């Protein structure tokens, strides 16, 4: 039995396939490809979506699609790199790494951008960091750890450290005051970046495995596409440093940055860094040119959430001997995912809870399981009341958001079930009418208000958190 779905493994050139496009984003990916393929000027695009909406899966698929079209793509995980103080070195290193893979014969061009990056680094780093770098060249860092920096990291850090070790503090102070030197240093780096990014894109398109004329990126001008994922998960200071470095240092012709994030979370990061009175959204607008959002399809059969529920049902093997009942449980969750606008991550946790409930309790009334799992995840205070047998019918109705269910028949049926099991105000006639309609037996009439506390008690015994 699986309780957690296996994350889909998406190859570097896999793109969107019938098997992996769980969220139905392939058409959106093609539209986004057409948009970025024609960009020649500097461009930073935010791909916005709530946490747990499938952004990371989408960009992995989209990156594969881009590569299949002959595009040069760099993928960068901000969350995995937020232990760095300054994003400049790791972003520059990713570009140099790409150049080493695609332009092995252009050693002089690669050496030039490494040199320019080193000089920019010397301008950006504060005194304390510069002095610390001397420790690298003085063997204060274990050689084994130093080797982990890789070719690019060792080149930048070693050369930068060697240079700094030679600079007297009075010369260094003068250099900090010399804004002309800084400006020229940054301009030279950007010129080198423009040249190498253009060379990477051109060479990559020429050496694409397929020679199809339909490849969008076969034309003479096309950008290097730099995808930065998980900005909304990484350390706030690193997230802001990343977007600021992109704007001021990496914004050159021929490079398109795609920042994958939740704009609401990024706005909160701005306010956290610069004060709650800061106009976060206005601040962020200075650092991106365009914001696009993942599509939101209201059709029950084609929404990403409902497609993901189908995937989870198979992946977690949620089933009993009654296929019709299992489909009802699944369809109830689909309706609630729409009415409550649940994230994919939340749906995953709810599905895990449903799978556990199937394995550990009597599924005779499994039609209640989806609602119980949703209440547990979204309204823990109401779930605790259910645990104690305290039923407040209006709050239960509100917590399941029945009024916004797309499927009217399923909504009415589910309301009747929950009414029968949790509404202590039903008359004897109403109880018997519902019992007859849904084939509840005499035992269930007697125990109707005890069923949910019992099933929760069974689940509590295995300490699900």
CSV table of C-alpha atoms in Angstrom, one decimal:
chain,number,residue,atom,x,y,z
A,1,UNK,CA,0.0,0.0,0.0
A,2,UNK,CA,1.2,3.5,-0.8
A,3,UNK,CA,0.4,6.5,1.4
A,4,UNK,CA,2.5,9.1,-0.5
A,5,UNK,CA,2.4,9.3,-4.3
A,6,UNK,CA,5.7,8.8,-6.2
A,7,UNK,CA,6.8,12.1,-7.7
A,8,UNK,CA,6.8,11.8,-11.5
A,9,UNK,CA,10.3,11.6,-13.0
A,10,UNK,CA,10.5,13.9,-16.0
A,11,UNK,CA,13.5,13.6,-18.3
A,12,UNK,CA,15.4,16.7,-19.5
A,13,UNK,CA,13.9,16.3,-23.0
A,14,UNK,CA,10.6,14.5,-22.2
A,15,UNK,CA,8.3,17.5,-22.5
A,16,UNK,CA,4.6,17.0,-22.2
A,17,UNK,CA,3.3,13.5,-22.7
A,18,UNK,CA,-0.1,11.9,-22.3
A,19,UNK,CA,1.2,10.0,-19.3
A,20,UNK,CA,3.0,12.9,-17.4
A,21,UNK,CA,0.7,15.8,-18.2
A,22,UNK,CA,-1.4,15.3,-15.0
A,23,UNK,CA,-2.6,18.9,-14.9
A,24,UNK,CA,-3.4,19.5,-18.5
A,25,UNK,CA,-0.9,22.3,-19.0
A,26,UNK,CA,0.5,21.2,-22.4
A,27,UNK,CA,-1.5,23.7,-24.4
A,28,UNK,CA,-0.5,26.5,-22.0
A,29,UNK,CA,3.1,25.4,-22.4
A,30,UNK,CA,3.0,25.7,-26.2
A,31,UNK,CA,1.5,29.2,-25.9
A,32,UNK,CA,4.3,30.2,-23.5
A,33,UNK,CA,6.9,28.7,-25.9
A,34,UNK,CA,5.6,30.8,-28.8
A,35,UNK,CA,5.8,33.9,-26.6
A,36,UNK,CA,9.4,33.5,-25.4
A,37,UNK,CA,10.7,32.3,-28.8
A,38,UNK,CA,10.3,35.7,-30.4
A,39,UNK,CA,11.8,37.8,-27.6
A,40,UNK,CA,15.1,39.6,-28.4
A,41,UNK,CA,15.2,42.3,-25.7
A,42,UNK,CA,15.9,41.7,-22.0
A,43,UNK,CA,12.8,40.1,-20.4
A,44,UNK,CA,11.9,38.8,-17.0
A,45,UNK,CA,8.6,36.9,-16.7
A,46,UNK,CA,7.0,35.8,-13.5
A,47,UNK,CA,5.1,32.5,-13.7
A,48,UNK,CA,2.6,32.9,-10.9
A,49,UNK,CA,0.6,30.2,-9.2
A,50,UNK,CA,-0.4,29.3,-5.6
A,51,UNK,CA,1.7,27.0,-3.5
A,52,UNK,CA,1.1,23.4,-4.5
A,53,UNK,CA,-0.5,24.2,-7.9
A,54,UNK,CA,2.0,22.1,-10.0
A,55,UNK,CA,4.3,24.9,-11.1
A,56,UNK,CA,7.5,22.9,-10.6
A,57,UNK,CA,6.1,19.9,-12.5
A,58,UNK,CA,5.0,22.3,-15.3
A,59,UNK,CA,8.4,24.0,-15.7
A,60,UNK,CA,10.2,20.6,-15.9
A,61,UNK,CA,7.9,19.5,-18.6
A,62,UNK,CA,8.1,22.9,-20.4
A,63,UNK,CA,11.9,22.9,-20.2
A,64,UNK,CA,11.9,19.5,-22.0
A,65,UNK,CA,9.5,20.9,-24.6
A,66,UNK,CA,11.8,23.9,-25.1
A,67,UNK,CA,14.9,21.7,-25.6
A,68,UNK,CA,13.0,19.6,-28.1
A,69,UNK,CA,12.4,22.8,-30.1
A,70,UNK,CA,16.1,23.6,-30.2
A,71,UNK,CA,16.1,26.1,-27.3
A,72,UNK,CA,19.0,26.5,-24.8
A,73,UNK,CA,17.6,26.2,-21.3
A,74,UNK,CA,19.1,26.7,-17.9
A,75,UNK,CA,17.2,25.4,-14.8
A,76,UNK,CA,18.0,26.8,-11.4
A,77,UNK,CA,16.5,25.7,-8.1
A,78,UNK,CA,16.5,28.8,-5.8
A,79,UNK,CA,15.4,26.8,-2.7
A,80,UNK,CA,18.4,24.4,-3.2
A,81,UNK,CA,20.8,27.3,-3.4
A,82,UNK,CA,19.6,29.8,-0.8
A,83,UNK,CA,22.5,29.0,1.5
A,84,UNK,CA,24.5,31.4,-0.7
A,85,UNK,CA,24.6,35.0,0.5
A,86,UNK,CA,24.7,36.5,-3.0
A,87,UNK,CA,22.9,35.0,-6.0
A,88,UNK,CA,25.3,36.5,-8.5
A,89,UNK,CA,28.0,33.9,-8.2
A,90,UNK,CA,25.7,30.9,-8.6
A,91,UNK,CA,23.7,32.5,-11.4
A,92,UNK,CA,26.9,33.4,-13.3
A,93,UNK,CA,28.2,29.9,-12.6
A,94,UNK,CA,25.1,28.3,-14.2
A,95,UNK,CA,25.7,30.3,-17.4
A,96,UNK,CA,29.4,29.4,-17.5
A,97,UNK,CA,28.5,25.7,-16.9
A,98,UNK,CA,26.1,25.8,-19.9
A,99,UNK,CA,28.8,27.4,-22.0
A,100,UNK,CA,31.3,24.7,-21.1
A,101,UNK,CA,28.8,22.1,-22.2
A,102,UNK,CA,27.7,23.7,-25.5
A,103,UNK,CA,30.8,25.8,-26.4
A,104,UNK,CA,33.8,23.6,-25.5
A,105,UNK,CA,35.8,25.1,-28.3
A,106,UNK,CA,35.2,28.7,-27.3
A,107,UNK,CA,37.6,28.6,-24.4
A,108,UNK,CA,38.6,32.3,-24.8
A,109,UNK,CA,34.9,33.4,-24.6
A,110,UNK,CA,34.4,31.3,-21.5
A,111,UNK,CA,37.6,32.5,-19.9
A,112,UNK,CA,36.5,36.1,-20.6
A,113,UNK,CA,33.1,35.8,-18.8
A,114,UNK,CA,34.7,34.1,-15.9
A,115,UNK,CA,37.2,37.0,-15.6
A,116,UNK,CA,34.4,39.6,-15.9
A,117,UNK,CA,32.3,37.7,-13.3
A,118,UNK,CA,35.2,37.6,-11.0
A,119,UNK,CA,35.6,41.4,-11.2
A,120,UNK,CA,31.9,42.0,-10.7
A,121,UNK,CA,32.1,39.7,-7.6
A,122,UNK,CA,34.9,41.9,-6.2
A,123,UNK,CA,32.7,45.0,-6.6
A,124,UNK,CA,29.7,43.3,-5.0
A,125,UNK,CA,31.2,41.6,-2.0
A,126,UNK,CA,31.4,43.5,1.3
A,127,UNK,CA,34.7,43.8,3.1
A,128,UNK,CA,34.0,41.0,5.6
A,129,UNK,CA,33.2,38.6,2.8
A,130,UNK,CA,36.3,39.6,0.8
A,131,UNK,CA,38.5,39.0,3.8
A,132,UNK,CA,36.9,35.6,4.4
A,133,UNK,CA,37.7,34.6,0.8
A,134,UNK,CA,41.4,35.0,1.6
A,135,UNK,CA,41.0,32.0,3.8
A,136,UNK,CA,40.3,29.9,0.8
A,137,UNK,CA,43.7,30.9,-0.8
A,138,UNK,CA,45.4,30.5,2.6
A,139,UNK,CA,44.2,26.8,2.8
A,140,UNK,CA,41.9,27.6,5.7
A,141,UNK,CA,39.2,25.5,4.0
A,142,UNK,CA,39.7,21.7,3.7
A,143,UNK,CA,40.8,20.6,0.3
A,144,UNK,CA,38.0,18.1,0.1
A,145,UNK,CA,35.4,20.8,0.7
A,146,UNK,CA,37.1,23.1,-1.8
A,147,UNK,CA,36.9,20.4,-4.5
A,148,UNK,CA,33.1,20.4,-4.1
A,149,UNK,CA,32.9,23.9,-5.6
A,150,UNK,CA,33.4,22.4,-9.0
A,151,UNK,CA,35.4,23.8,-11.9
A,152,UNK,CA,33.4,27.0,-12.2
A,153,UNK,CA,33.2,27.7,-8.5
A,154,UNK,CA,36.9,27.1,-8.0
A,155,UNK,CA,37.9,29.3,-10.9
A,156,UNK,CA,35.8,32.3,-9.7
A,157,UNK,CA,36.5,31.9,-6.0
A,158,UNK,CA,40.2,31.2,-6.4
A,159,UNK,CA,40.9,34.0,-8.9
A,160,UNK,CA,38.8,36.4,-6.8
A,161,UNK,CA,40.6,35.3,-3.7
A,162,UNK,CA,44.1,35.7,-5.3
A,163,UNK,CA,43.2,39.1,-6.5
A,164,UNK,CA,41.8,40.3,-3.2
A,165,UNK,CA,44.8,39.0,-1.3
A,166,UNK,CA,46.9,41.4,-3.3
A,167,UNK,CA,44.8,44.5,-2.7
A,168,UNK,CA,45.8,46.7,0.2
A,169,UNK,CA,42.9,48.0,2.3
A,170,UNK,CA,43.5,51.6,1.3
A,171,UNK,CA,43.4,50.7,-2.4
A,172,UNK,CA,40.3,48.7,-1.7
A,173,UNK,CA,38.5,51.6,0.1
A,174,UNK,CA,39.4,53.9,-2.8
A,175,UNK,CA,38.0,51.4,-5.2
A,176,UNK,CA,34.7,51.2,-3.4
A,177,UNK,CA,34.3,55.0,-3.8
A,178,UNK,CA,35.1,54.9,-7.5
A,179,UNK,CA,31.7,54.5,-9.0
A,180,UNK,CA,33.1,54.8,-12.5
A,181,UNK,CA,35.2,51.7,-12.1
A,182,UNK,CA,32.1,49.8,-10.8
A,183,UNK,CA,30.0,51.0,-13.7
A,184,UNK,CA,32.5,50.0,-16.3
A,185,UNK,CA,33.0,46.6,-14.6
A,186,UNK,CA,29.3,45.8,-14.7
A,187,UNK,CA,29.0,47.0,-18.3
A,188,UNK,CA,31.9,44.8,-19.4
A,189,UNK,CA,30.3,41.8,-17.7
A,190,UNK,CA,27.0,42.5,-19.4
A,191,UNK,CA,28.7,42.8,-22.8
A,192,UNK,CA,30.4,39.4,-22.3
A,193,UNK,CA,27.1,37.9,-21.1
A,194,UNK,CA,25.3,39.1,-24.2
A,195,UNK,CA,28.0,37.5,-26.5
A,196,UNK,CA,28.1,34.2,-24.7
A,197,UNK,CA,24.4,33.8,-24.3
A,198,UNK,CA,23.9,34.5,-28.0
A,199,UNK,CA,26.6,32.0,-28.9
A,200,UNK,CA,25.0,29.3,-26.6
A,201,UNK,CA,21.6,29.8,-28.1
A,202,UNK,CA,22.9,29.7,-31.7
A,203,UNK,CA,25.1,26.7,-31.2
A,204,UNK,CA,22.5,24.8,-29.3
A,205,UNK,CA,19.9,25.3,-32.1
A,206,UNK,CA,22.4,24.2,-34.8
A,207,UNK,CA,23.3,21.0,-33.0
A,208,UNK,CA,19.8,20.0,-32.1
A,209,UNK,CA,19.3,16.3,-32.7
A,210,UNK,CA,16.3,16.8,-35.1
A,211,UNK,CA,16.6,18.9,-38.2
A,212,UNK,CA,12.9,19.6,-38.5
A,213,UNK,CA,12.2,22.9,-40.0
A,214,UNK,CA,9.2,23.2,-37.6
A,215,UNK,CA,11.5,23.8,-34.7
A,216,UNK,CA,10.6,27.3,-33.3
A,217,UNK,CA,14.1,28.0,-32.2
A,218,UNK,CA,15.7,27.3,-35.5
A,219,UNK,CA,15.4,30.9,-36.6
A,220,UNK,CA,18.3,33.3,-36.6
A,221,UNK,CA,17.5,35.1,-33.3
A,222,UNK,CA,16.3,33.4,-30.2
A,223,UNK,CA,16.9,33.8,-26.5
A,224,UNK,CA,18.7,31.7,-23.8
A,225,UNK,CA,15.9,30.8,-21.4
A,226,UNK,CA,16.8,30.8,-17.7
A,227,UNK,CA,14.2,29.2,-15.5
A,228,UNK,CA,14.4,29.9,-11.8
A,229,UNK,CA,12.1,27.7,-9.7
A,230,UNK,CA,11.0,27.8,-6.0
A,231,UNK,CA,11.5,31.5,-5.3
A,232,UNK,CA,8.5,31.3,-3.0
A,233,UNK,CA,10.1,28.5,-1.0
A,234,UNK,CA,13.7,29.8,-0.5
A,235,UNK,CA,15.1,32.1,2.1
A,236,UNK,CA,13.5,35.6,1.8
A,237,UNK,CA,16.8,37.4,1.6
A,238,UNK,CA,18.0,35.2,-1.2
A,239,UNK,CA,14.7,35.5,-3.1
A,240,UNK,CA,15.0,39.3,-3.1
A,241,UNK,CA,18.7,39.2,-3.9
A,242,UNK,CA,18.0,37.0,-6.9
A,243,UNK,CA,15.5,39.2,-8.5
A,244,UNK,CA,17.6,42.3,-7.8
A,245,UNK,CA,20.7,40.7,-9.3
A,246,UNK,CA,18.8,39.7,-12.4
A,247,UNK,CA,17.5,43.2,-12.9
A,248,UNK,CA,20.7,45.0,-12.4
A,249,UNK,CA,23.3,42.6,-13.7
A,250,UNK,CA,21.8,39.9,-16.0
A,251,UNK,CA,19.3,41.9,-17.9
A,252,UNK,CA,20.8,41.8,-21.4
A,253,UNK,CA,19.6,41.1,-24.9
A,254,UNK,CA,19.1,37.5,-25.7
A,255,UNK,CA,18.4,36.2,-22.1
A,256,UNK,CA,14.9,35.6,-20.9
A,257,UNK,CA,14.3,34.8,-17.2
A,258,UNK,CA,11.3,32.9,-16.0
A,259,UNK,CA,10.7,33.3,-12.3
A,260,UNK,CA,8.5,30.6,-10.9
A,261,UNK,CA,6.8,31.8,-7.8
A,262,UNK,CA,3.7,32.7,-5.9
A,263,UNK,CA,3.5,36.5,-6.3
A,264,UNK,CA,1.5,36.8,-3.0
A,265,UNK,CA,4.2,35.1,-1.1
A,266,UNK,CA,6.9,37.1,-2.8
A,267,UNK,CA,5.0,40.3,-1.9
A,268,UNK,CA,5.0,39.2,1.7
A,269,UNK,CA,8.8,38.6,1.5
A,270,UNK,CA,9.3,42.2,0.3
A,271,UNK,CA,7.2,43.6,3.3
A,272,UNK,CA,9.2,41.4,5.7
A,273,UNK,CA,12.5,42.7,4.4
A,274,UNK,CA,11.6,46.4,3.9
A,275,UNK,CA,8.7,46.9,6.4
A,276,UNK,CA,5.0,46.2,6.4
A,277,UNK,CA,4.2,49.6,5.1
A,278,UNK,CA,6.1,48.9,1.9
A,279,UNK,CA,3.9,48.5,-1.2
A,280,UNK,CA,5.2,45.1,-2.0
A,281,UNK,CA,3.5,44.6,-5.4
A,282,UNK,CA,4.7,48.0,-6.7
A,283,UNK,CA,8.2,47.2,-5.5
A,284,UNK,CA,8.2,43.9,-7.4
A,285,UNK,CA,6.9,45.5,-10.6
A,286,UNK,CA,10.3,47.1,-11.0
A,287,UNK,CA,11.9,43.7,-11.4
A,288,UNK,CA,9.7,41.9,-13.9
A,289,UNK,CA,8.2,42.8,-17.3
A,290,UNK,CA,5.3,40.4,-17.5
A,291,UNK,CA,3.3,38.1,-15.2
A,292,UNK,CA,1.6,35.0,-16.5
A,293,UNK,CA,-0.5,32.6,-14.5
A,294,UNK,CA,-1.2,28.9,-14.8
A,295,UNK,CA,-4.6,28.3,-16.5
A,296,UNK,CA,-7.7,27.9,-14.3
A,297,UNK,CA,-10.3,25.6,-16.0
A,298,UNK,CA,-13.7,25.5,-14.4
A,299,UNK,CA,-14.7,22.3,-16.3
A,300,UNK,CA,-14.9,19.5,-13.7
A,301,UNK,CA,-13.3,16.9,-16.1
A,302,UNK,CA,-10.4,19.1,-17.3
A,303,UNK,CA,-9.3,21.0,-14.2
A,304,UNK,CA,-5.8,20.2,-13.0
A,305,UNK,CA,-7.1,19.4,-9.6
A,306,UNK,CA,-9.5,16.8,-10.8
A,307,UNK,CA,-7.0,15.2,-13.2
A,308,UNK,CA,-4.6,15.0,-10.3
A,309,UNK,CA,-7.2,13.3,-8.1
A,310,UNK,CA,-7.6,10.6,-10.8
A,311,UNK,CA,-3.8,10.1,-10.8
A,312,UNK,CA,-3.7,9.9,-7.0
A,313,UNK,CA,-6.5,7.3,-6.9
A,314,UNK,CA,-4.5,5.0,-9.1
A,315,UNK,CA,-1.2,5.8,-7.5
A,316,UNK,CA,-2.4,5.2,-3.9
A,317,UNK,CA,-4.7,2.3,-5.0
A,318,UNK,CA,-7.7,3.8,-3.3
A,319,UNK,CA,-10.5,1.2,-3.9
A,320,UNK,CA,-12.8,-1.3,-2.2
A,321,UNK,CA,-15.0,-4.0,-3.6
A,322,UNK,CA,-17.6,-1.4,-4.6
A,323,UNK,CA,-16.4,0.5,-7.6
A,324,UNK,CA,-19.5,2.7,-7.7
A,325,UNK,CA,-18.9,3.8,-4.1
A,326,UNK,CA,-15.3,4.5,-4.8
A,327,UNK,CA,-16.1,6.7,-7.7
A,328,UNK,CA,-18.6,8.6,-5.5
A,329,UNK,CA,-15.9,9.2,-2.9
A,330,UNK,CA,-13.5,10.4,-5.6
A,331,UNK,CA,-16.1,12.6,-7.3
A,332,UNK,CA,-17.0,14.2,-3.9
A,333,UNK,CA,-13.4,15.2,-3.5
A,334,UNK,CA,-13.3,16.6,-7.0
A,335,UNK,CA,-16.3,18.8,-6.2
A,336,UNK,CA,-14.9,20.0,-2.9
A,337,UNK,CA,-11.5,20.7,-4.6
A,338,UNK,CA,-13.3,23.1,-6.9
A,339,UNK,CA,-15.7,24.6,-4.3
A,340,UNK,CA,-12.9,25.2,-1.8
A,341,UNK,CA,-10.1,25.9,-4.3
A,342,UNK,CA,-7.8,23.4,-2.8
A,343,UNK,CA,-4.2,23.3,-3.8
A,344,UNK,CA,-2.7,20.2,-5.3
A,345,UNK,CA,-0.5,19.7,-2.2
A,346,UNK,CA,-3.6,19.9,0.0
A,347,UNK,CA,-5.4,17.4,-2.2
A,348,UNK,CA,-2.4,15.0,-1.9
A,349,UNK,CA,-2.6,15.1,1.9
A,350,UNK,CA,-6.4,14.6,1.8
A,351,UNK,CA,-6.0,11.6,-0.5
A,352,UNK,CA,-3.4,10.1,1.8
A,353,UNK,CA,-5.9,10.4,4.6
A,354,UNK,CA,-8.6,8.8,2.5
A,355,UNK,CA,-6.3,5.9,1.6
A,356,UNK,CA,-5.5,5.3,5.3
A,357,UNK,CA,-9.2,5.5,6.2
A,358,UNK,CA,-10.0,2.8,3.6
A,359,UNK,CA,-7.4,0.5,5.1
A,360,UNK,CA,-8.2,1.1,8.8
A,361,UNK,CA,-12.0,1.5,9.1
A,362,UNK,CA,-15.4,0.2,8.0
A,363,UNK,CA,-16.1,1.6,4.6
A,364,UNK,CA,-19.8,0.8,4.7
A,365,UNK,CA,-20.4,4.6,4.7
A,366,UNK,CA,-17.4,5.6,2.7
A,367,UNK,CA,-19.4,8.3,1.0
A,368,UNK,CA,-18.6,10.4,4.2
A,369,UNK,CA,-14.8,9.8,3.9
A,370,UNK,CA,-14.0,12.6,1.5
A,371,UNK,CA,-15.8,15.2,3.5
A,372,UNK,CA,-14.3,14.0,6.7
A,373,UNK,CA,-10.8,14.2,5.2
A,374,UNK,CA,-11.4,17.7,3.8
A,375,UNK,CA,-12.7,18.9,7.2
A,376,UNK,CA,-9.7,17.5,9.0
A,377,UNK,CA,-7.3,19.3,6.7
A,378,UNK,CA,-9.1,22.6,6.3
A,379,UNK,CA,-11.2,23.0,9.5
A,380,UNK,CA,-9.4,21.2,12.3
A,381,UNK,CA,-11.5,22.9,15.0
A,382,UNK,CA,-14.7,21.4,13.4
A,383,UNK,CA,-12.9,18.0,13.0
A,384,UNK,CA,-12.2,18.1,16.7
A,385,UNK,CA,-15.9,18.8,17.5
A,386,UNK,CA,-16.8,15.7,15.3
A,387,UNK,CA,-14.2,13.7,17.3
A,388,UNK,CA,-16.0,14.6,20.5
A,389,UNK,CA,-19.5,14.0,19.1
A,390,UNK,CA,-20.4,17.7,19.2
A,391,UNK,CA,-22.3,18.3,15.9
A,392,UNK,CA,-23.0,21.9,14.8
A,393,UNK,CA,-24.9,21.3,11.6
A,394,UNK,CA,-24.6,24.8,10.0
A,395,UNK,CA,-20.8,24.8,10.5
A,396,UNK,CA,-20.5,21.4,8.9
A,397,UNK,CA,-22.5,22.6,5.9
A,398,UNK,CA,-20.2,25.7,5.6
A,399,UNK,CA,-17.0,23.7,6.0
A,400,UNK,CA,-17.9,21.4,3.1
A,401,UNK,CA,-19.0,24.4,0.9
A,402,UNK,CA,-21.9,22.5,-0.6
A,403,UNK,CA,-23.4,25.5,-2.3
A,404,UNK,CA,-20.5,25.7,-4.8
A,405,UNK,CA,-20.3,22.1,-5.8
A,406,UNK,CA,-20.6,21.8,-9.6
A,407,UNK,CA,-22.5,18.4,-9.5
A,408,UNK,CA,-25.9,19.2,-8.2
A,409,UNK,CA,-27.1,15.6,-7.8
A,410,UNK,CA,-23.9,14.6,-5.9
A,411,UNK,CA,-24.3,17.7,-3.7
A,412,UNK,CA,-27.9,16.9,-2.7
A,413,UNK,CA,-27.0,13.2,-2.0
A,414,UNK,CA,-24.0,14.2,0.1
A,415,UNK,CA,-26.0,16.8,2.1
A,416,UNK,CA,-28.6,14.1,2.9
A,417,UNK,CA,-25.8,11.7,4.1
A,418,UNK,CA,-24.2,14.3,6.3
A,419,UNK,CA,-27.5,15.5,7.6
A,420,UNK,CA,-28.5,12.0,8.7
A,421,UNK,CA,-25.1,11.3,10.4
A,422,UNK,CA,-24.5,14.6,12.1
A,423,UNK,CA,-27.7,16.6,12.5
A,424,UNK,CA,-29.2,15.9,16.0
A,425,UNK,CA,-32.2,18.1,15.2
A,426,UNK,CA,-33.8,15.7,12.7
A,427,UNK,CA,-37.3,14.6,13.5
A,428,UNK,CA,-38.1,10.9,13.7
A,429,UNK,CA,-40.0,11.1,10.4
A,430,UNK,CA,-37.0,12.8,8.6
A,431,UNK,CA,-34.7,10.1,10.0
A,432,UNK,CA,-36.8,7.3,8.7
A,433,UNK,CA,-37.4,8.9,5.3
A,434,UNK,CA,-33.6,9.3,4.8
A,435,UNK,CA,-33.0,5.8,6.1
A,436,UNK,CA,-35.4,4.3,3.7
A,437,UNK,CA,-34.0,6.4,0.8
A,438,UNK,CA,-30.4,5.4,1.4
A,439,UNK,CA,-31.0,1.9,2.8
A,440,UNK,CA,-29.7,2.7,6.2
A,441,UNK,CA,-30.6,-0.2,8.5
A,442,UNK,CA,-32.1,-0.3,12.0
A,443,UNK,CA,-28.7,-0.5,13.7
A,444,UNK,CA,-27.5,2.6,11.8
A,445,UNK,CA,-30.6,4.5,12.9
A,446,UNK,CA,-29.7,3.8,16.5
A,447,UNK,CA,-26.0,4.6,16.1
A,448,UNK,CA,-26.2,7.3,13.5
A,449,UNK,CA,-24.6,10.0,15.7
A,450,UNK,CA,-21.9,7.7,16.9
A,451,UNK,CA,-20.5,6.6,13.6
A,452,UNK,CA,-18.2,9.5,12.8
A,453,UNK,CA,-16.7,9.7,16.3
A,454,UNK,CA,-16.0,6.0,16.1
A,455,UNK,CA,-14.2,6.2,12.7
A,456,UNK,CA,-12.1,9.2,14.0
A,457,UNK,CA,-11.2,7.2,17.1
A,458,UNK,CA,-9.9,4.4,14.9
A,459,UNK,CA,-7.8,6.8,13.0
A,460,UNK,CA,-6.5,8.5,16.2
A,461,UNK,CA,-5.3,5.1,17.4
A,462,UNK,CA,-2.6,5.1,14.6
A,463,UNK,CA,-1.6,8.8,15.3
A,464,UNK,CA,-2.1,10.2,11.8
A,465,UNK,CA,-0.6,13.7,11.6
